[in-house]
PDB file of C-alpha atoms in Angstrom:
ATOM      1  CA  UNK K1409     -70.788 -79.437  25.212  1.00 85.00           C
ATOM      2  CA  UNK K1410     -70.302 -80.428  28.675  1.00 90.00           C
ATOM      3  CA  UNK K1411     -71.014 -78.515  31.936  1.00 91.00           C
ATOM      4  CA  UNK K1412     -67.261 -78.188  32.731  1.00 90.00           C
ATOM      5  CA  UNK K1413     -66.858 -77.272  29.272  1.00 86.00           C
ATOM      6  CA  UNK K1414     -69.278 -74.543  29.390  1.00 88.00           C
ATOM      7  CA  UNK K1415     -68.081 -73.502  32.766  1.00 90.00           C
ATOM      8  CA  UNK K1416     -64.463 -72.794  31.410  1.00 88.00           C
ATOM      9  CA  UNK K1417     -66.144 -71.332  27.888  1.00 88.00           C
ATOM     10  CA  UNK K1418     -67.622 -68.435  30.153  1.00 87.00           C
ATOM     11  CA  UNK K1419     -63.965 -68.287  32.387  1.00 88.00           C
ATOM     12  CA  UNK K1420     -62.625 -67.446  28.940  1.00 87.00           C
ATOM     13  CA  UNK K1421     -64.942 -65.141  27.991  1.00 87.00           C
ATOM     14  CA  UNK K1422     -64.522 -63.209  31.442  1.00 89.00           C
ATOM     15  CA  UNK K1423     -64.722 -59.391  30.831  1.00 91.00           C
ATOM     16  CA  UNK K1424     -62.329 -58.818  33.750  1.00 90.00           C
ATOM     17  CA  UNK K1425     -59.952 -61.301  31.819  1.00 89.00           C
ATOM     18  CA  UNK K1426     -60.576 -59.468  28.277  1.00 91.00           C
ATOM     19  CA  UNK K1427     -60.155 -56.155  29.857  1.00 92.00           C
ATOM     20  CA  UNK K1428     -56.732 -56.656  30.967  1.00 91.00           C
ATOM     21  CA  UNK K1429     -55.795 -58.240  27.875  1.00 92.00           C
ATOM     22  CA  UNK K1430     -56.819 -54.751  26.758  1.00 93.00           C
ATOM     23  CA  UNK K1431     -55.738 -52.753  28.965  1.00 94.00           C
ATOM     24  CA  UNK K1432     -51.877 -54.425  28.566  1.00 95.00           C
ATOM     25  CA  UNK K1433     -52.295 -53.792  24.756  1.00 96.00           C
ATOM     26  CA  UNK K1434     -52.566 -50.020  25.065  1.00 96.00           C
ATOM     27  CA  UNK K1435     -49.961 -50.098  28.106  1.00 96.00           C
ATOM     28  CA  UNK K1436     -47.727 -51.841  25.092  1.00 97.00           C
ATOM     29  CA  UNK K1437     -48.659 -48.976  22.329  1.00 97.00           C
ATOM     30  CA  UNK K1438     -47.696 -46.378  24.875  1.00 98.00           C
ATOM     31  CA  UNK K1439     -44.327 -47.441  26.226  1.00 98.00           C
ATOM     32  CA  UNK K1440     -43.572 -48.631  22.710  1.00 97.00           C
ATOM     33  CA  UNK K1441     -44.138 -44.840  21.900  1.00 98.00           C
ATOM     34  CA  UNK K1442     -42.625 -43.620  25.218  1.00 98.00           C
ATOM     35  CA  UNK K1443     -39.152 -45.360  24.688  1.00 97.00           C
ATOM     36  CA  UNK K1444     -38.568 -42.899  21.696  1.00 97.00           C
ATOM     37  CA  UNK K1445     -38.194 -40.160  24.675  1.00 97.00           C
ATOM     38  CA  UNK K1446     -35.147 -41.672  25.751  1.00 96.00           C
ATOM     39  CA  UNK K1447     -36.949 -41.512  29.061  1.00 96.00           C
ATOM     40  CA  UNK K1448     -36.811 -44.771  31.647  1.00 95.00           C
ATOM     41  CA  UNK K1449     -40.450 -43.770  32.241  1.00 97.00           C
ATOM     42  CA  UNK K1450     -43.722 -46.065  31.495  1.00 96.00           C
ATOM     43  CA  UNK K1451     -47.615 -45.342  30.740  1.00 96.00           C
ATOM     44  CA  UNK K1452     -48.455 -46.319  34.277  1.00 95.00           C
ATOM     45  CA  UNK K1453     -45.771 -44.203  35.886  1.00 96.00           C
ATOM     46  CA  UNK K1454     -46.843 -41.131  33.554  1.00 97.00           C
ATOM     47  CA  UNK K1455     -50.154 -41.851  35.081  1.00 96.00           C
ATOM     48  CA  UNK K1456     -49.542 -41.429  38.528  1.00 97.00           C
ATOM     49  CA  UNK K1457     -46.851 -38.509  38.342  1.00 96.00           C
ATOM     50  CA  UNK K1458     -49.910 -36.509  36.419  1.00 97.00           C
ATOM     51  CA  UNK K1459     -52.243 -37.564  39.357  1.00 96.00           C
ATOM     52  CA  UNK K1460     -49.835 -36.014  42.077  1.00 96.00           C
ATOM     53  CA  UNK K1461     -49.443 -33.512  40.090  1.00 95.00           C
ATOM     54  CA  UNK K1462     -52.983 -32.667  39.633  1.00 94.00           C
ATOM     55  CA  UNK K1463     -53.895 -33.560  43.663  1.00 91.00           C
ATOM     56  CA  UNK K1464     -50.564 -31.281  44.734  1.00 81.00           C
ATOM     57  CA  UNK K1465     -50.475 -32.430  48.246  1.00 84.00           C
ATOM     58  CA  UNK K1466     -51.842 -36.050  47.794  1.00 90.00           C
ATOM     59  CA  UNK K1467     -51.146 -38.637  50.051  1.00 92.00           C
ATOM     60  CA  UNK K1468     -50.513 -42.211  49.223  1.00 92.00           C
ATOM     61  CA  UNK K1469     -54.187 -43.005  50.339  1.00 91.00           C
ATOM     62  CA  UNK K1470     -55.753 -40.465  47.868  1.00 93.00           C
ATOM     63  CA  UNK K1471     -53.588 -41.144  44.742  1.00 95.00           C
ATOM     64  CA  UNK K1472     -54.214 -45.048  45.100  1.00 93.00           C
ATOM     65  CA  UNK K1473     -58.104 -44.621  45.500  1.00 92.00           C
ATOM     66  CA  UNK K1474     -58.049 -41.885  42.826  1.00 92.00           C
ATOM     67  CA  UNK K1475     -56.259 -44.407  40.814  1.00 93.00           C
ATOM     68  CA  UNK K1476     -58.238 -47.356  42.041  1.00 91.00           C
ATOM     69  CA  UNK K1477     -54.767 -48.606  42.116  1.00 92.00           C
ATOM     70  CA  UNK K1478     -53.491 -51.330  45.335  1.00 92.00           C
ATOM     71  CA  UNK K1479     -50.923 -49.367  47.684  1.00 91.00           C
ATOM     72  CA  UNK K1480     -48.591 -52.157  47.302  1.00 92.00           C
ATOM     73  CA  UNK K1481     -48.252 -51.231  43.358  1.00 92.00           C
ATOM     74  CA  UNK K1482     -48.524 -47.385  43.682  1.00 94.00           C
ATOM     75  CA  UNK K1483     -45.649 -47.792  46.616  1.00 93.00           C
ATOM     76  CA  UNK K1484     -43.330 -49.881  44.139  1.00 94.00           C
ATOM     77  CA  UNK K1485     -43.858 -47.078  41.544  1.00 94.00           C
ATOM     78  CA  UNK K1486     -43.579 -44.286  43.754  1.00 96.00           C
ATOM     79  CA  UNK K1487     -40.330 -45.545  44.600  1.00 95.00           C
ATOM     80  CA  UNK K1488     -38.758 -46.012  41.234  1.00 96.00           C
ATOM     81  CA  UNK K1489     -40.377 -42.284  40.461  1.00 97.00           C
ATOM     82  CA  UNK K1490     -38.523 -41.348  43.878  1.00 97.00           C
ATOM     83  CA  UNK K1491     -35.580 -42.181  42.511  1.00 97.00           C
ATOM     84  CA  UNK K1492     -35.553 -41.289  39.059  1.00 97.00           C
ATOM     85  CA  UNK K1493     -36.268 -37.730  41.068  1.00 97.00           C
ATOM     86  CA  UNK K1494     -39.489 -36.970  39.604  1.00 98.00           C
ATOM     87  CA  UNK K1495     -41.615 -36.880  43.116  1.00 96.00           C
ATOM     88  CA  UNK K1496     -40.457 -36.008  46.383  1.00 95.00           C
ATOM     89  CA  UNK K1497     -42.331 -36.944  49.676  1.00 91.00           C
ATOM     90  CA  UNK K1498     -42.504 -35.230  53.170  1.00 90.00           C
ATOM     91  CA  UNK K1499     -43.880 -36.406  56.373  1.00 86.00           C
ATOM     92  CA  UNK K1500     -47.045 -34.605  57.832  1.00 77.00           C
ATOM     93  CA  UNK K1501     -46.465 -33.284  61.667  1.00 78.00           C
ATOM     94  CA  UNK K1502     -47.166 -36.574  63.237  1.00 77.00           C
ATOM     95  CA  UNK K1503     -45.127 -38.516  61.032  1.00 78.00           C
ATOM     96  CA  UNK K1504     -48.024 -41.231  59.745  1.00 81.00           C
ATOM     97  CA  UNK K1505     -48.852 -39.412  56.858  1.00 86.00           C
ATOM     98  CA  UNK K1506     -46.675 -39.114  53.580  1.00 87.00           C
ATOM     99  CA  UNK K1507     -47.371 -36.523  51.186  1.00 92.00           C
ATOM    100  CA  UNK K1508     -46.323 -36.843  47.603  1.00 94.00           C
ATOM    101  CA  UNK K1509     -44.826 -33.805  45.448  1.00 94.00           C
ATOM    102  CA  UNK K1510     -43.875 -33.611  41.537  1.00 96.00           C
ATOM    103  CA  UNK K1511     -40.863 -32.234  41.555  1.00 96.00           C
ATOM    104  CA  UNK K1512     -38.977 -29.979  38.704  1.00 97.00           C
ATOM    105  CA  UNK K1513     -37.561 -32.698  36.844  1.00 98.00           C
ATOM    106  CA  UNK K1514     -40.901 -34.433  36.705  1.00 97.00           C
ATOM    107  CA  UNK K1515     -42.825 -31.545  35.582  1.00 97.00           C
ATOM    108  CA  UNK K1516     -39.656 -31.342  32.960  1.00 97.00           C
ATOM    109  CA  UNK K1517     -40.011 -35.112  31.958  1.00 98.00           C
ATOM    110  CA  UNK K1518     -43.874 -35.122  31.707  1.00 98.00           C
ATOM    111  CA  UNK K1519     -43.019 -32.280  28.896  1.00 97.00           C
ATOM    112  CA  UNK K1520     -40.446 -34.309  27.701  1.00 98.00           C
ATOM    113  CA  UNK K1521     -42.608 -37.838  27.111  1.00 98.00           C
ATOM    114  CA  UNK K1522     -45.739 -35.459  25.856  1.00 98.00           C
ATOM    115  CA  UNK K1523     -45.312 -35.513  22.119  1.00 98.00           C
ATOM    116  CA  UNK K1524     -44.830 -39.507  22.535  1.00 98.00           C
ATOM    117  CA  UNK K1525     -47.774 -39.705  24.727  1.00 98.00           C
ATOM    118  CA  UNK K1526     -49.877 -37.895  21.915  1.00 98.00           C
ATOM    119  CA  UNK K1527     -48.542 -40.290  19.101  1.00 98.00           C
ATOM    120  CA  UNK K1528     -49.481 -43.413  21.185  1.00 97.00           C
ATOM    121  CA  UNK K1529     -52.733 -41.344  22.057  1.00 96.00           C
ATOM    122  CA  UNK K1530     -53.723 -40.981  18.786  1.00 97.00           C
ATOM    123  CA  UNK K1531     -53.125 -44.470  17.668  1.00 96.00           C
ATOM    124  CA  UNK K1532     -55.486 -45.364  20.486  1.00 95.00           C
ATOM    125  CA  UNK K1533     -57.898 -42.914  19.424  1.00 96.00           C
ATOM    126  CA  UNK K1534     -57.823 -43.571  15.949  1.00 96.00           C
ATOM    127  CA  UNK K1535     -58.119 -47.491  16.649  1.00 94.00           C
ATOM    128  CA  UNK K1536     -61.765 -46.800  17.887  1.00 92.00           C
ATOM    129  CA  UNK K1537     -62.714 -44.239  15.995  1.00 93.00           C
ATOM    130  CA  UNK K1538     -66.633 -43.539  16.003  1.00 94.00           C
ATOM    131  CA  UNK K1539     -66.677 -45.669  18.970  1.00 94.00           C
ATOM    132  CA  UNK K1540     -64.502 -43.267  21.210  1.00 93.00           C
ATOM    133  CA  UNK K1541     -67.123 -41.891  22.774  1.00 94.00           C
ATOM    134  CA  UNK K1542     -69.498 -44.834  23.389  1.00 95.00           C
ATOM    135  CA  UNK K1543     -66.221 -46.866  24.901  1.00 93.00           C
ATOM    136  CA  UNK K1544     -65.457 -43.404  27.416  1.00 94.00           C
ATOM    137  CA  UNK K1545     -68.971 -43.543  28.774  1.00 96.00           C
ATOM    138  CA  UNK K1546     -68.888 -47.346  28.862  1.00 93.00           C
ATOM    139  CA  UNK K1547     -65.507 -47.450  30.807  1.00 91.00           C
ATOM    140  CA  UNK K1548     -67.202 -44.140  32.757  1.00 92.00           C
ATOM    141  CA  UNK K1549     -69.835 -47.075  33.697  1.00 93.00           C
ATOM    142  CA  UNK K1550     -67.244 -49.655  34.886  1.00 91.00           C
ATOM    143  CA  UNK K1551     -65.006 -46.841  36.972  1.00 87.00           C
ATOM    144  CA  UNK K1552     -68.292 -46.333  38.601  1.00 88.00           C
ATOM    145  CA  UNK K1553     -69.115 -49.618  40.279  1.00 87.00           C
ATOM    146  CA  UNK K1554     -66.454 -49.143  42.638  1.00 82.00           C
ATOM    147  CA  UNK K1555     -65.754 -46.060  45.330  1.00 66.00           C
TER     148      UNK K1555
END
């Protein structure tokens, strides 16, 4: 095998690369599970209403790094969330700062989704079996390596 060959042998073999290949897999399994809600709503979108929810008065800064998610990306989703009506924003007293709200009807679709969140869930969990825990800690690991 040539260098070049063995160059783009360890390109293919990229964990970054396999990881998303992953990562889109699951995404699939969930929104496969999450259209049965009759909801326009998506695993990565579920995601980040439960993080506003949890943070209450989160600003786009925190939810992003708690997410480890670009601002560009959360801002695209918090604007299709915005107007579905699930979130809400306000201005802080100087006007730079947005804070982000769940509103009613996003408390009432994350109900809603939650039974089709658990099937997809499950699936997931079932998948990996005895390895559930070993793959938590190891993606534990991962999350770690960045603030």
């Amino acid at each position: 095998m040539s260098k070049e060959d063995k160059k783009k042998l360890d390109l293919a073999n990229c964990l970054c690369a396999s990881i998303r290949r992953s990562s889109r897999s699951i995404s699939q399994i969930y929104n496969q599970h999450l259209r049965n809600s009759g909801e326009d709503i998506n695993a990565n979108q579920i995601s980040i209403l439960v993080t506003i929810s949890q943070i209450k008065k989160g600003t786009i800064t925190q939810i992003s790094n708690k997410l480890k998610m670009e601002r560009t990306t959360l801002t695209r989703n918090l604007n299709i969330l915005e107007n579905a009506g699930w979130l809400k924003t306000s201005s802080g007293e100087d006007g730079r700062v947005k804070y982000l709200f769940i509103t009613e009807k996003g408390e009432s679709v994350l109900i809603k989704i939650y039974p089709h969140w658990l099937l997809a869930h499950l699936q997931v969990i079932n998948t990996l079996g005895d390895e559930l825990d070993a793959f938590r800690k190891n993606l534990s690991k991962i999350n770690s390596l960045t603030h």
